[in-house]
CSV table of C-alpha atoms in Angstrom, one decimal:
chain,number,residue,atom,x,y,z
A,1,MET,CA,28.1,-52.6,-17.5
A,2,LYS,CA,26.5,-51.6,-20.8
A,3,SER,CA,24.4,-49.1,-18.9
A,4,GLN,CA,24.0,-47.7,-15.4
A,5,VAL,CA,22.1,-49.7,-12.9
A,6,PHE,CA,20.5,-48.4,-9.7
A,7,ASN,CA,18.8,-49.5,-6.5
A,8,PRO,CA,16.2,-51.0,-6.8
A,9,TYR,CA,17.8,-52.9,-9.6
A,10,LEU,CA,14.5,-54.2,-11.2
A,11,PRO,CA,11.9,-52.0,-12.9
A,12,SER,CA,10.0,-49.5,-10.7
A,13,TRP,CA,6.8,-51.5,-10.9
A,14,GLU,CA,8.3,-54.8,-9.7
A,15,TYR,CA,8.2,-55.9,-6.1
A,16,ILE,CA,10.5,-58.9,-5.4
A,17,PRO,CA,11.6,-59.1,-1.8
A,18,ASP,CA,13.3,-62.0,0.0
A,19,GLY,CA,15.7,-62.3,-3.0
A,20,GLU,CA,17.8,-65.4,-3.4
A,21,PRO,CA,20.4,-64.9,-6.0
A,22,HIS,CA,21.9,-67.9,-7.8
A,23,VAL,CA,24.3,-68.2,-10.7
A,24,PHE,CA,23.3,-71.0,-13.1
A,25,ASN,CA,24.8,-71.4,-16.6
A,26,ASN,CA,26.5,-67.9,-16.6
A,27,ARG,CA,23.4,-66.1,-15.6
A,28,LEU,CA,22.4,-64.6,-12.3
A,29,TYR,CA,18.8,-65.6,-11.3
A,30,ILE,CA,16.7,-63.9,-8.7
A,31,TYR,CA,14.1,-65.9,-6.9
A,32,GLY,CA,12.0,-64.4,-4.2
A,33,SER,CA,8.6,-63.7,-2.8
A,34,HIS,CA,6.3,-61.5,-5.0
A,35,ASP,CA,4.7,-58.5,-3.3
A,36,ARG,CA,2.0,-56.3,-4.7
A,37,PHE,CA,1.9,-52.5,-4.8
A,38,ASN,CA,-0.8,-51.4,-2.4
A,39,GLY,CA,-0.9,-55.0,-1.1
A,40,THR,CA,-2.6,-55.6,2.2
A,41,LEU,CA,-0.5,-58.7,3.2
A,42,TYR,CA,2.9,-60.2,2.4
A,43,CYS,CA,3.6,-62.2,-0.8
A,44,LEU,CA,0.2,-62.0,-2.5
A,45,ASN,CA,1.5,-62.7,-6.1
A,46,ASP,CA,2.7,-65.8,-7.8
A,47,TYR,CA,6.4,-66.5,-8.1
A,48,VAL,CA,8.2,-64.9,-11.0
A,49,CYS,CA,11.9,-64.9,-11.9
A,50,TRP,CA,14.4,-62.3,-13.3
A,51,SER,CA,17.9,-63.0,-14.7
A,52,ALA,CA,20.9,-61.2,-16.0
A,53,PRO,CA,24.2,-62.2,-17.7
A,54,ILE,CA,26.9,-62.4,-15.1
A,55,ASP,CA,29.0,-59.9,-17.1
A,56,ASP,CA,26.3,-57.3,-17.3
A,57,LEU,CA,24.1,-56.8,-14.2
A,58,SER,CA,22.2,-53.9,-15.8
A,59,ASP,CA,20.6,-56.2,-18.4
A,60,TRP,CA,17.7,-57.8,-16.5
A,61,ARG,CA,15.3,-60.1,-18.3
A,62,TYR,CA,11.9,-61.0,-17.1
A,63,GLU,CA,11.5,-64.8,-17.1
A,64,GLY,CA,7.8,-64.7,-16.4
A,65,VAL,CA,5.6,-66.6,-13.9
A,66,ILE,CA,7.5,-69.7,-12.8
A,67,TYR,CA,5.0,-71.1,-10.2
A,68,ARG,CA,1.5,-70.4,-9.2
A,69,ARG,CA,-0.1,-70.9,-5.8
A,70,GLU,CA,-2.9,-73.0,-7.3
A,71,GLN,CA,-0.3,-75.6,-8.4
A,72,ASP,CA,0.2,-76.6,-4.7
A,73,PRO,CA,-2.4,-79.1,-3.5
A,74,ASN,CA,-2.1,-77.5,-0.1
A,75,PHE,CA,-4.0,-74.6,-1.6
A,76,SER,CA,-7.2,-76.7,-1.1
A,77,ILE,CA,-6.0,-79.2,1.6
A,78,TYR,CA,-5.0,-76.8,4.4
A,79,PRO,CA,-7.4,-74.2,5.7
A,80,LYS,CA,-6.2,-70.6,6.1
A,81,PRO,CA,-4.1,-70.2,9.3
A,82,MET,CA,-6.3,-67.2,10.0
A,83,GLU,CA,-9.5,-66.2,8.3
A,84,TRP,CA,-8.2,-62.8,7.3
A,85,MET,CA,-5.1,-64.2,5.6
A,86,GLU,CA,-4.8,-64.6,1.9
A,87,ARG,CA,-3.2,-67.6,0.3
A,88,ALA,CA,0.5,-66.8,0.0
A,89,LEU,CA,3.7,-68.2,-1.4
A,90,TYR,CA,6.4,-67.2,1.0
A,91,ALA,CA,10.2,-66.7,0.5
A,92,PRO,CA,11.6,-69.6,-1.8
A,93,ASP,CA,15.1,-70.9,-2.5
A,94,VAL,CA,16.4,-72.9,-5.4
A,95,THR,CA,19.2,-75.4,-5.9
A,96,ARG,CA,20.4,-77.6,-8.7
A,97,GLY,CA,20.0,-81.2,-7.6
A,98,PRO,CA,22.5,-84.1,-8.2
A,99,ASP,CA,20.2,-85.2,-11.1
A,100,GLY,CA,20.7,-81.8,-12.8
A,101,ARG,CA,17.2,-80.6,-12.3
A,102,TYR,CA,16.2,-77.5,-10.4
A,103,TYR,CA,14.3,-77.7,-7.1
A,104,LEU,CA,12.3,-74.8,-5.6
A,105,TYR,CA,11.7,-75.0,-1.9
A,106,TYR,CA,9.0,-72.8,-0.4
A,107,ALA,CA,6.5,-72.3,2.4
A,108,PHE,CA,2.9,-72.2,1.4
A,109,ASP,CA,0.8,-69.9,3.7
A,110,PHE,CA,1.9,-69.9,7.3
A,111,VAL,CA,1.1,-73.5,8.0
A,112,GLY,CA,4.6,-74.7,8.9
A,113,VAL,CA,5.2,-77.0,5.9
A,114,ILE,CA,8.1,-76.9,3.4
A,115,SER,CA,7.0,-77.8,-0.1
A,116,VAL,CA,9.1,-78.5,-3.2
A,117,ALA,CA,8.6,-77.9,-6.9
A,118,VAL,CA,10.9,-79.1,-9.8
A,119,ALA,CA,11.9,-77.9,-13.2
A,120,ASP,CA,14.3,-78.8,-16.0
A,121,HIS,CA,15.6,-75.3,-16.4
A,122,PRO,CA,16.4,-72.6,-13.8
A,123,GLU,CA,13.7,-70.3,-15.1
A,124,GLY,CA,11.1,-73.0,-14.9
A,125,PRO,CA,8.3,-73.5,-15.3
A,126,PHE,CA,8.2,-75.5,-12.0
A,127,ALA,CA,5.8,-78.3,-11.2
A,128,PHE,CA,4.7,-79.4,-7.7
A,129,TYR,CA,6.9,-82.3,-6.4
A,130,GLY,CA,5.7,-82.8,-2.9
A,131,ASP,CA,6.2,-81.8,0.8
A,132,VAL,CA,9.4,-82.4,2.8
A,133,HIS,CA,8.6,-85.4,4.9
A,134,HIS,CA,10.1,-87.9,7.4
A,135,LYS,CA,10.9,-91.5,6.2
A,136,ASP,CA,7.5,-92.7,7.4
A,137,GLY,CA,5.8,-90.2,5.1
A,138,THR,CA,4.8,-87.8,7.9
A,139,VAL,CA,5.1,-84.2,6.6
A,140,TYR,CA,7.9,-82.3,8.3
A,141,GLY,CA,6.4,-79.7,10.6
A,142,LYS,CA,3.4,-81.9,11.5
A,143,ARG,CA,5.1,-84.4,13.8
A,144,PRO,CA,5.2,-83.6,17.5
A,145,GLY,CA,8.6,-82.2,18.2
A,146,ASP,CA,9.2,-80.8,14.7
A,147,GLU,CA,10.1,-77.1,14.6
A,148,PHE,CA,8.0,-74.6,12.8
A,149,ALA,CA,9.0,-74.9,9.1
A,150,PHE,CA,9.4,-71.6,7.3
A,151,ASP,CA,11.6,-69.6,4.9
A,152,PRO,CA,13.7,-72.5,3.6
A,153,GLY,CA,17.3,-72.3,2.5
A,154,ILE,CA,18.7,-75.1,0.4
A,155,LEU,CA,22.3,-76.2,-0.4
A,156,THR,CA,23.5,-79.0,-2.7
A,157,ASP,CA,27.1,-79.4,-1.4
A,158,ASP,CA,30.1,-80.3,-3.5
A,159,ASP,CA,29.8,-84.0,-2.6
A,160,GLY,CA,26.1,-84.1,-3.8
A,161,ARG,CA,24.6,-84.2,-0.3
A,162,VAL,CA,21.6,-81.9,0.2
A,163,TRP,CA,21.0,-79.7,3.2
A,164,LEU,CA,17.7,-77.9,4.1
A,165,TYR,CA,17.7,-74.9,6.5
A,166,SER,CA,14.5,-73.7,8.1
A,167,GLY,CA,13.0,-72.1,11.2
A,168,PHE,CA,11.3,-69.2,12.9
A,169,GLY,CA,12.5,-67.0,15.7
A,170,SER,CA,9.3,-66.2,17.6
A,171,ALA,CA,8.0,-68.9,19.9
A,172,GLU,CA,4.9,-66.8,20.5
A,173,ILE,CA,3.9,-66.8,16.9
A,174,CYS,CA,4.8,-70.5,16.5
A,175,ARG,CA,2.5,-71.4,19.3
A,176,MET,CA,-0.2,-69.2,17.9
A,177,MET,CA,0.1,-71.3,14.7
A,178,GLY,CA,-0.2,-74.5,16.7
A,179,ASN,CA,3.5,-75.4,17.0
A,180,GLU,CA,4.7,-75.7,20.6
A,181,THR,CA,8.3,-74.7,19.9
A,182,THR,CA,10.2,-73.8,23.0
A,183,GLU,CA,13.7,-73.4,21.6
A,184,THR,CA,13.7,-71.1,18.5
A,185,GLY,CA,16.4,-70.8,16.0
A,186,CYS,CA,17.4,-72.3,12.6
A,187,ASP,CA,17.5,-76.0,12.1
A,188,CYS,CA,19.5,-77.9,9.5
A,189,ILE,CA,18.2,-81.2,8.0
A,190,GLU,CA,20.0,-83.5,5.5
A,191,LEU,CA,17.7,-84.7,2.7
A,192,GLU,CA,17.9,-88.0,0.7
A,193,ALA,CA,19.0,-87.9,-2.9
A,194,ASP,CA,15.3,-87.6,-3.8
A,195,MET,CA,15.5,-84.0,-2.5
A,196,ILE,CA,12.4,-84.4,-0.3
A,197,THR,CA,12.8,-87.2,2.3
A,198,ILE,CA,14.5,-86.4,5.5
A,199,LYS,CA,17.7,-88.4,5.9
A,200,THR,CA,18.9,-87.0,9.3
A,201,GLU,CA,16.9,-85.3,11.9
A,202,ALA,CA,17.0,-81.6,12.5
A,203,VAL,CA,20.0,-80.0,14.2
A,204,LYS,CA,19.9,-76.5,15.5
A,205,ILE,CA,22.8,-74.4,14.1
A,206,ILE,CA,22.1,-70.9,15.6
A,207,PRO,CA,19.8,-69.7,18.3
A,208,GLY,CA,16.7,-67.6,18.3
A,209,ARG,CA,15.6,-65.0,20.8
A,210,ALA,CA,14.4,-67.6,23.3
A,211,ASN,CA,17.8,-69.2,23.7
A,212,GLY,CA,20.3,-66.7,22.5
A,213,THR,CA,21.1,-64.9,25.7
A,214,GLY,CA,24.7,-65.2,26.8
A,215,THR,CA,25.8,-66.5,23.3
A,216,PRO,CA,27.8,-64.5,20.7
A,217,PHE,CA,24.5,-64.1,18.8
A,218,GLU,CA,22.8,-62.1,21.6
A,219,GLY,CA,21.3,-59.0,20.1
A,220,HIS,CA,21.5,-60.5,16.6
A,221,GLU,CA,19.6,-63.8,17.2
A,222,PHE,CA,17.9,-65.6,14.3
A,223,TYR,CA,14.4,-64.6,13.5
A,224,GLU,CA,13.7,-65.8,9.9
A,225,ALA,CA,15.0,-65.8,6.3
A,226,SER,CA,17.3,-68.8,6.3
A,227,SER,CA,19.8,-68.8,3.5
A,228,ILE,CA,23.0,-70.8,2.9
A,229,ARG,CA,26.1,-70.4,0.7
A,230,LYS,CA,29.5,-72.1,0.4
A,231,PHE,CA,32.5,-70.0,-0.5
A,232,ASN,CA,36.1,-71.2,-0.5
A,233,GLY,CA,35.3,-74.2,1.6
A,234,LYS,CA,33.4,-72.3,4.3
A,235,TYR,CA,29.7,-72.4,5.0
A,236,TYR,CA,27.9,-69.0,5.3
A,237,PHE,CA,24.5,-68.9,6.9
A,238,ILE,CA,22.7,-65.6,6.1
A,239,TYR,CA,19.6,-64.7,8.0
A,240,SER,CA,17.3,-61.9,9.2
A,241,SER,CA,18.0,-61.1,12.9
A,242,MET,CA,15.7,-60.1,15.7
A,243,LEU,CA,16.4,-56.5,14.7
A,244,SER,CA,14.2,-57.0,11.6
A,245,HIS,CA,16.0,-54.5,9.4
A,246,GLU,CA,19.3,-56.4,9.6
A,247,LEU,CA,20.8,-59.2,7.5
A,248,ALA,CA,23.5,-61.0,9.6
A,249,TYR,CA,25.6,-64.1,9.0
A,250,ALA,CA,27.3,-67.0,10.7
A,251,VAL,CA,30.2,-69.0,9.3
A,252,SER,CA,31.4,-72.6,9.8
A,253,THR,CA,34.6,-74.3,8.8
A,254,GLU,CA,33.4,-77.6,10.3
A,255,GLY,CA,30.5,-78.6,8.1
A,256,PRO,CA,27.0,-77.5,6.8
A,257,ASN,CA,25.2,-78.5,10.0
A,258,ARG,CA,27.6,-77.6,12.9
A,259,GLY,CA,30.3,-75.2,14.1
A,260,TYR,CA,28.6,-71.9,13.2
A,261,VAL,CA,30.0,-68.7,14.8
A,262,TYR,CA,28.5,-65.3,14.6
A,263,GLY,CA,30.1,-63.3,11.7
A,264,GLY,CA,28.4,-59.9,12.0
A,265,SER,CA,26.0,-57.6,10.1
A,266,LEU,CA,25.9,-57.5,6.4
A,267,HIS,CA,23.2,-55.0,5.5
A,268,SER,CA,20.4,-52.9,7.0
A,269,ASN,CA,17.5,-51.4,5.0
A,270,GLY,CA,17.6,-48.5,7.3
A,271,ASN,CA,21.4,-48.1,7.1
A,272,ILE,CA,21.4,-48.7,10.8
A,273,GLY,CA,24.7,-49.9,12.2
A,274,TYR,CA,26.8,-49.0,9.2
A,275,GLN,CA,30.1,-47.5,10.4
A,276,GLY,CA,28.6,-47.4,13.9
A,277,ASN,CA,25.6,-45.1,13.0
A,278,GLN,CA,22.5,-46.1,15.0
A,279,ILE,CA,20.2,-43.5,13.5
A,280,ALA,CA,17.9,-44.7,10.7
A,281,GLN,CA,18.6,-43.0,7.4
A,282,CYS,CA,15.5,-44.5,5.7
A,283,TYR,CA,12.1,-45.9,6.7
A,284,TRP,CA,12.9,-49.5,7.5
A,285,GLY,CA,11.2,-52.9,8.1
A,286,ASN,CA,11.9,-56.6,7.7
A,287,ASN,CA,14.8,-57.7,5.6
A,288,HIS,CA,15.6,-60.9,3.8
A,289,GLY,CA,18.2,-61.9,1.2
A,290,SER,CA,21.6,-63.5,0.7
A,291,ILE,CA,25.0,-63.3,-0.8
A,292,GLU,CA,26.2,-64.5,-4.2
A,293,ARG,CA,29.5,-64.6,-6.0
A,294,VAL,CA,29.1,-63.2,-9.5
A,295,ASN,CA,32.0,-63.0,-11.9
A,296,GLY,CA,34.5,-63.1,-9.1
A,297,LYS,CA,32.8,-60.4,-7.0
A,298,TYR,CA,30.4,-60.8,-4.0
A,299,TYR,CA,27.0,-59.1,-3.8
A,300,VAL,CA,24.6,-58.9,-0.9
A,301,PHE,CA,20.9,-58.8,-1.8
A,302,GLY,CA,18.1,-57.5,0.5
A,303,HIS,CA,15.0,-55.4,0.1
A,304,ARG,CA,13.6,-52.0,1.0
A,305,GLN,CA,10.1,-50.8,2.1
A,306,THR,CA,7.7,-48.6,0.1
A,307,ASN,CA,4.2,-47.3,0.2
A,308,TYR,CA,4.0,-47.0,4.1
A,309,THR,CA,3.8,-50.7,4.6
A,310,GLU,CA,5.9,-53.9,4.7
A,311,PHE,CA,3.7,-55.4,2.0
A,312,SER,CA,5.3,-53.6,-1.1
A,313,ARG,CA,9.0,-54.4,-0.8
A,314,GLN,CA,11.6,-54.1,-3.6
A,315,GLY,CA,14.9,-55.8,-4.1
A,316,ILE,CA,18.1,-53.9,-3.6
A,317,ALA,CA,21.7,-55.1,-3.8
A,318,GLU,CA,25.3,-53.9,-3.1
A,319,GLU,CA,28.7,-55.2,-3.8
A,320,ILE,CA,30.2,-56.6,-0.6
A,321,HIS,CA,33.8,-57.4,0.2
A,322,MET,CA,35.4,-60.4,1.7
A,323,ASP,CA,38.7,-60.0,3.5
A,324,GLU,CA,41.6,-62.5,3.6
A,325,ASN,CA,40.1,-64.3,6.6
A,326,GLY,CA,36.8,-64.9,4.8
A,327,HIS,CA,35.0,-62.1,6.8
A,328,PHE,CA,32.4,-59.8,5.2
A,329,ALA,CA,32.2,-56.2,6.3
A,330,MET,CA,28.7,-54.5,6.5
A,331,MET,CA,27.8,-52.6,3.4
A,332,GLU,CA,26.0,-49.3,3.1
A,333,MET,CA,22.7,-49.1,1.2
A,334,THR,CA,23.3,-46.8,-1.8
A,335,SER,CA,21.7,-45.6,-5.0
A,336,CYS,CA,24.5,-47.3,-7.0
A,337,GLY,CA,23.7,-50.9,-6.1
A,338,LEU,CA,25.1,-53.2,-8.7
A,339,ASN,CA,26.6,-50.4,-10.8
A,340,GLY,CA,30.1,-51.2,-9.7
A,341,ALA,CA,31.1,-47.5,-9.6
A,342,PRO,CA,29.6,-44.1,-8.6
A,343,LEU,CA,26.9,-42.8,-10.9
A,344,LYS,CA,27.7,-40.2,-13.6
A,345,GLY,CA,27.6,-36.7,-12.2
A,346,CYS,CA,25.5,-35.5,-15.0
A,347,GLY,CA,22.2,-36.5,-16.5
A,348,THR,CA,18.6,-37.2,-15.3
A,349,TYR,CA,17.8,-39.5,-12.4
A,350,GLU,CA,14.5,-40.6,-10.9
A,351,ALA,CA,13.9,-39.7,-7.3
A,352,ARG,CA,12.9,-43.3,-6.6
A,353,ILE,CA,16.5,-44.3,-6.4
A,354,ALA,CA,17.0,-42.4,-3.1
A,355,CYS,CA,18.8,-44.4,-0.4
A,356,VAL,CA,18.1,-41.8,2.3
A,357,LEU,CA,14.5,-40.8,3.0
A,358,LYS,CA,13.3,-39.2,6.2
A,359,ALA,CA,11.1,-36.5,7.7
A,360,LYS,CA,12.5,-33.6,9.7
A,361,GLU,CA,12.3,-35.6,12.9
A,362,GLY,CA,14.0,-38.6,11.2
A,363,ALA,CA,13.0,-42.0,9.9
A,364,CYS,CA,11.4,-44.9,11.8
A,365,LYS,CA,10.1,-48.4,11.2
A,366,ILE,CA,7.6,-48.1,8.4
A,367,THR,CA,4.8,-49.7,10.3
A,368,GLU,CA,5.1,-47.1,13.1
A,369,ILE,CA,4.1,-44.2,10.8
A,370,LYS,CA,0.8,-43.0,12.2
A,371,ASP,CA,0.1,-40.1,9.8
A,372,LYS,CA,1.2,-40.7,6.3
A,373,HIS,CA,0.9,-37.1,5.4
A,374,THR,CA,3.7,-36.1,7.7
A,375,HIS,CA,6.2,-38.6,6.3
A,376,PRO,CA,7.6,-39.0,2.8
A,377,SER,CA,7.4,-42.4,1.0
A,378,PHE,CA,8.2,-44.2,-2.2
A,379,THR,CA,5.0,-44.7,-4.2
A,380,GLN,CA,3.8,-45.0,-7.8
A,381,THR,CA,1.1,-44.0,-10.2
A,382,GLY,CA,-1.3,-46.9,-11.0
A,383,GLU,CA,-1.1,-50.5,-9.9
A,384,ASP,CA,-1.1,-52.4,-13.2
A,385,ARG,CA,2.4,-53.1,-14.6
A,386,MET,CA,1.0,-53.1,-18.1
A,387,CYS,CA,0.2,-49.4,-17.7
A,388,ASP,CA,3.9,-48.7,-17.1
A,389,PRO,CA,3.4,-47.0,-13.7
A,390,ASP,CA,6.2,-44.6,-12.6
A,391,GLN,CA,7.6,-44.5,-9.1
A,392,TYR,CA,8.3,-41.3,-7.2
A,393,ILE,CA,8.6,-39.8,-3.7
A,394,CYS,CA,5.4,-38.4,-2.2
A,395,HIS,CA,4.8,-36.1,0.7
A,396,LEU,CA,8.1,-34.3,1.3
A,397,ASN,CA,7.2,-32.1,4.2
A,398,ASP,CA,9.1,-29.2,5.7
A,399,GLY,CA,12.6,-30.5,6.6
A,400,SER,CA,12.2,-33.8,4.8
A,401,VAL,CA,15.4,-35.2,3.2
A,402,ALA,CA,15.9,-37.3,0.1
A,403,GLY,CA,19.6,-38.5,-0.3
A,404,PHE,CA,21.4,-40.2,-3.2
A,405,LYS,CA,24.8,-41.9,-3.0
A,406,TYR,CA,27.1,-41.6,-4.9
A,407,PHE,CA,28.0,-39.5,-8.0
A,408,LEU,CA,31.3,-38.8,-9.7
A,409,PHE,CA,31.1,-35.0,-10.3
A,410,ASN,CA,33.1,-33.0,-12.8
A,411,ASN,CA,32.2,-29.4,-11.8
A,412,PRO,CA,28.4,-29.3,-12.5
A,413,THR,CA,26.9,-25.9,-12.9
A,414,LYS,CA,23.1,-26.4,-12.9
A,415,ILE,CA,20.6,-28.6,-11.0
A,416,THR,CA,16.9,-29.0,-12.1
A,417,ILE,CA,14.2,-30.8,-10.1
A,418,LYS,CA,10.8,-32.0,-11.3
A,419,VAL,CA,8.2,-31.7,-8.6
A,420,LYS,CA,4.5,-31.1,-7.9
A,421,ALA,CA,4.2,-28.8,-4.9
A,422,ASP,CA,1.0,-27.6,-3.1
A,423,ALA,CA,2.8,-24.5,-1.7
A,424,GLU,CA,5.8,-22.3,-2.4
A,425,GLY,CA,9.1,-23.5,-1.0
A,426,ILE,CA,12.8,-23.9,-1.4
A,427,MET,CA,14.6,-27.1,-2.3
A,428,GLU,CA,18.1,-27.0,-0.8
A,429,VAL,CA,20.8,-29.2,-2.4
A,430,ARG,CA,23.9,-30.3,-0.6
A,431,TYR,CA,26.9,-32.5,-1.2
A,432,ASP,CA,27.0,-33.2,2.5
A,433,GLU,CA,23.8,-33.4,4.6
A,434,LYS,CA,25.1,-30.9,7.2
A,435,SER,CA,27.0,-28.5,4.9
A,436,THR,CA,26.0,-25.1,3.5
A,437,PRO,CA,23.6,-25.6,0.5
A,438,ALA,CA,25.3,-25.8,-2.9
A,439,ALA,CA,22.1,-24.7,-4.5
A,440,CYS,CA,18.7,-23.3,-3.4
A,441,ILE,CA,15.9,-23.9,-5.9
A,442,GLN,CA,12.8,-21.7,-5.7
A,443,VAL,CA,9.7,-23.8,-6.1
A,444,TYR,CA,6.1,-22.5,-6.8
A,445,PRO,CA,2.8,-24.3,-6.4
A,446,SER,CA,1.7,-26.4,-9.4
A,447,THR,CA,-1.0,-28.9,-10.2
A,448,THR,CA,1.2,-30.8,-12.7
A,449,ARG,CA,4.8,-32.0,-12.6
A,450,THR,CA,6.9,-28.9,-13.1
A,451,GLU,CA,10.6,-28.2,-13.5
A,452,PHE,CA,12.5,-25.7,-11.4
A,453,SER,CA,16.3,-24.9,-11.7
A,454,ALA,CA,19.2,-23.1,-10.0
A,455,ASN,CA,22.9,-22.8,-10.4
A,456,ILE,CA,24.9,-25.3,-8.3
A,457,LEU,CA,28.3,-24.9,-6.7
A,458,PRO,CA,30.8,-26.8,-8.8
A,459,VAL,CA,32.6,-29.7,-7.2
A,460,ASN,CA,35.0,-32.4,-8.5
A,461,GLY,CA,35.1,-35.9,-7.2
A,462,VAL,CA,32.8,-38.5,-5.6
A,463,TYR,CA,30.0,-37.0,-3.4
A,464,PRO,CA,26.4,-37.8,-2.5
A,465,LEU,CA,23.5,-35.4,-3.2
A,466,TYR,CA,21.0,-34.4,-0.5
A,467,PHE,CA,17.7,-32.6,-1.2
A,468,THR,CA,16.0,-30.9,1.7
A,469,TRP,CA,12.5,-29.4,1.3
A,470,ASN,CA,11.7,-26.2,3.1
A,471,SER,CA,8.0,-25.1,3.0
A,472,LEU,CA,4.8,-24.9,4.9
A,473,GLY,CA,3.3,-27.3,2.3
A,474,ARG,CA,4.2,-30.6,0.8
A,475,THR,CA,5.7,-31.6,-2.5
A,476,ASP,CA,6.0,-34.8,-4.6
A,477,PHE,CA,9.5,-35.4,-6.0
A,478,PHE,CA,9.9,-37.1,-9.4
A,479,SER,CA,13.4,-36.6,-10.8
A,480,PHE,CA,16.4,-34.3,-10.9
A,481,THR,CA,18.9,-33.4,-13.7
A,482,ILE,CA,22.5,-32.5,-13.2
A,483,GLU,CA,24.3,-30.3,-15.9
């Protein structure tokens, strides 16, 4: 890496959830939904793309808007599923077709249709190509018996055959949208060489909640977020489970549309389940992402929640390890992300890269927060990216914890925090969440961002940093400096 890179890996003002990472022409491209800070619904912005060279994942380049919702004829053909909904472009995926062009598959609104756009280059711009349809021209998702089409994953296999994955795990919501699905789960469909006509009818590859009881998937059934990869001759299906915060996977050695067995958990945006821990370490919500092999290493991509809602999500990533049997172990959500090593144990870091964030009573699902003033959150100043807004942690209350993992320390001596507090307090700093404080920083009320410092107990090696706020008032946390 030419410079350090953190989680989230894109600029603080960018909100790209549902990330689908793909390597094309020695660059890693990120395709995803596009949330809005202070958004009131999911996926309110047009599709954009970011990319980085495979040998430097700190060097991200904005590729611009690659597809706009108005380009889809369904924008004017289909009515809104619900009057209160906004027109939305949901989680896309991209593949390079046998003809060398790039095909973007996506769900427009929540109408149960998979649409396709095409481009000559991976960064677009993409042009509308059509809706996935049966051989008789009937749009898939609109024929009786079709499953509810949503969150497509797409694979062009080594032999040039094209496989589409789609589905939704809640029969109740499907029925509410007019689809009488009784067996939920993910379906796999082979497409013709034209990339849009169904060649073979849908085959269910893993179960949803309605039909997962008694299977190895029970407790981790499919909900949404279909994604597909092929590594070393095996097919890996990555998905968001019924747990919401969890990315899980299934693997097949038999083929792209059969033989999938449950593999395990990959990632949780609440760090729930990592090394057996079942207590949330961060405010969590839905998750969506995938795995990609980049320069010989594997990375899992997901997203985190900000701003007290599930409507302002940001992409995060971690290196993930495959064992000799092709099995992936669950990875911890950290502040290091794509860095490839612990962060330097000196210098200034923004508080927004915290991977642990919770109130004194702990963290919960972000949509279950009833009083925003009693829970901390990631937020930002301003809403316009052109104004270069900065992100920070707001509303640290008495006992709130912000944690950062990991740093390589070489006997630091001083710690400085930049905060704005509405009451006097003490910021305790620890190398372990339950250890004796390594530093206690006295903080006084201020109306502007103010720095406060203290000596810190020296330590040598790799450790996290935990900041615990003790006060009858609240503080906003902007950054810290290690010397």
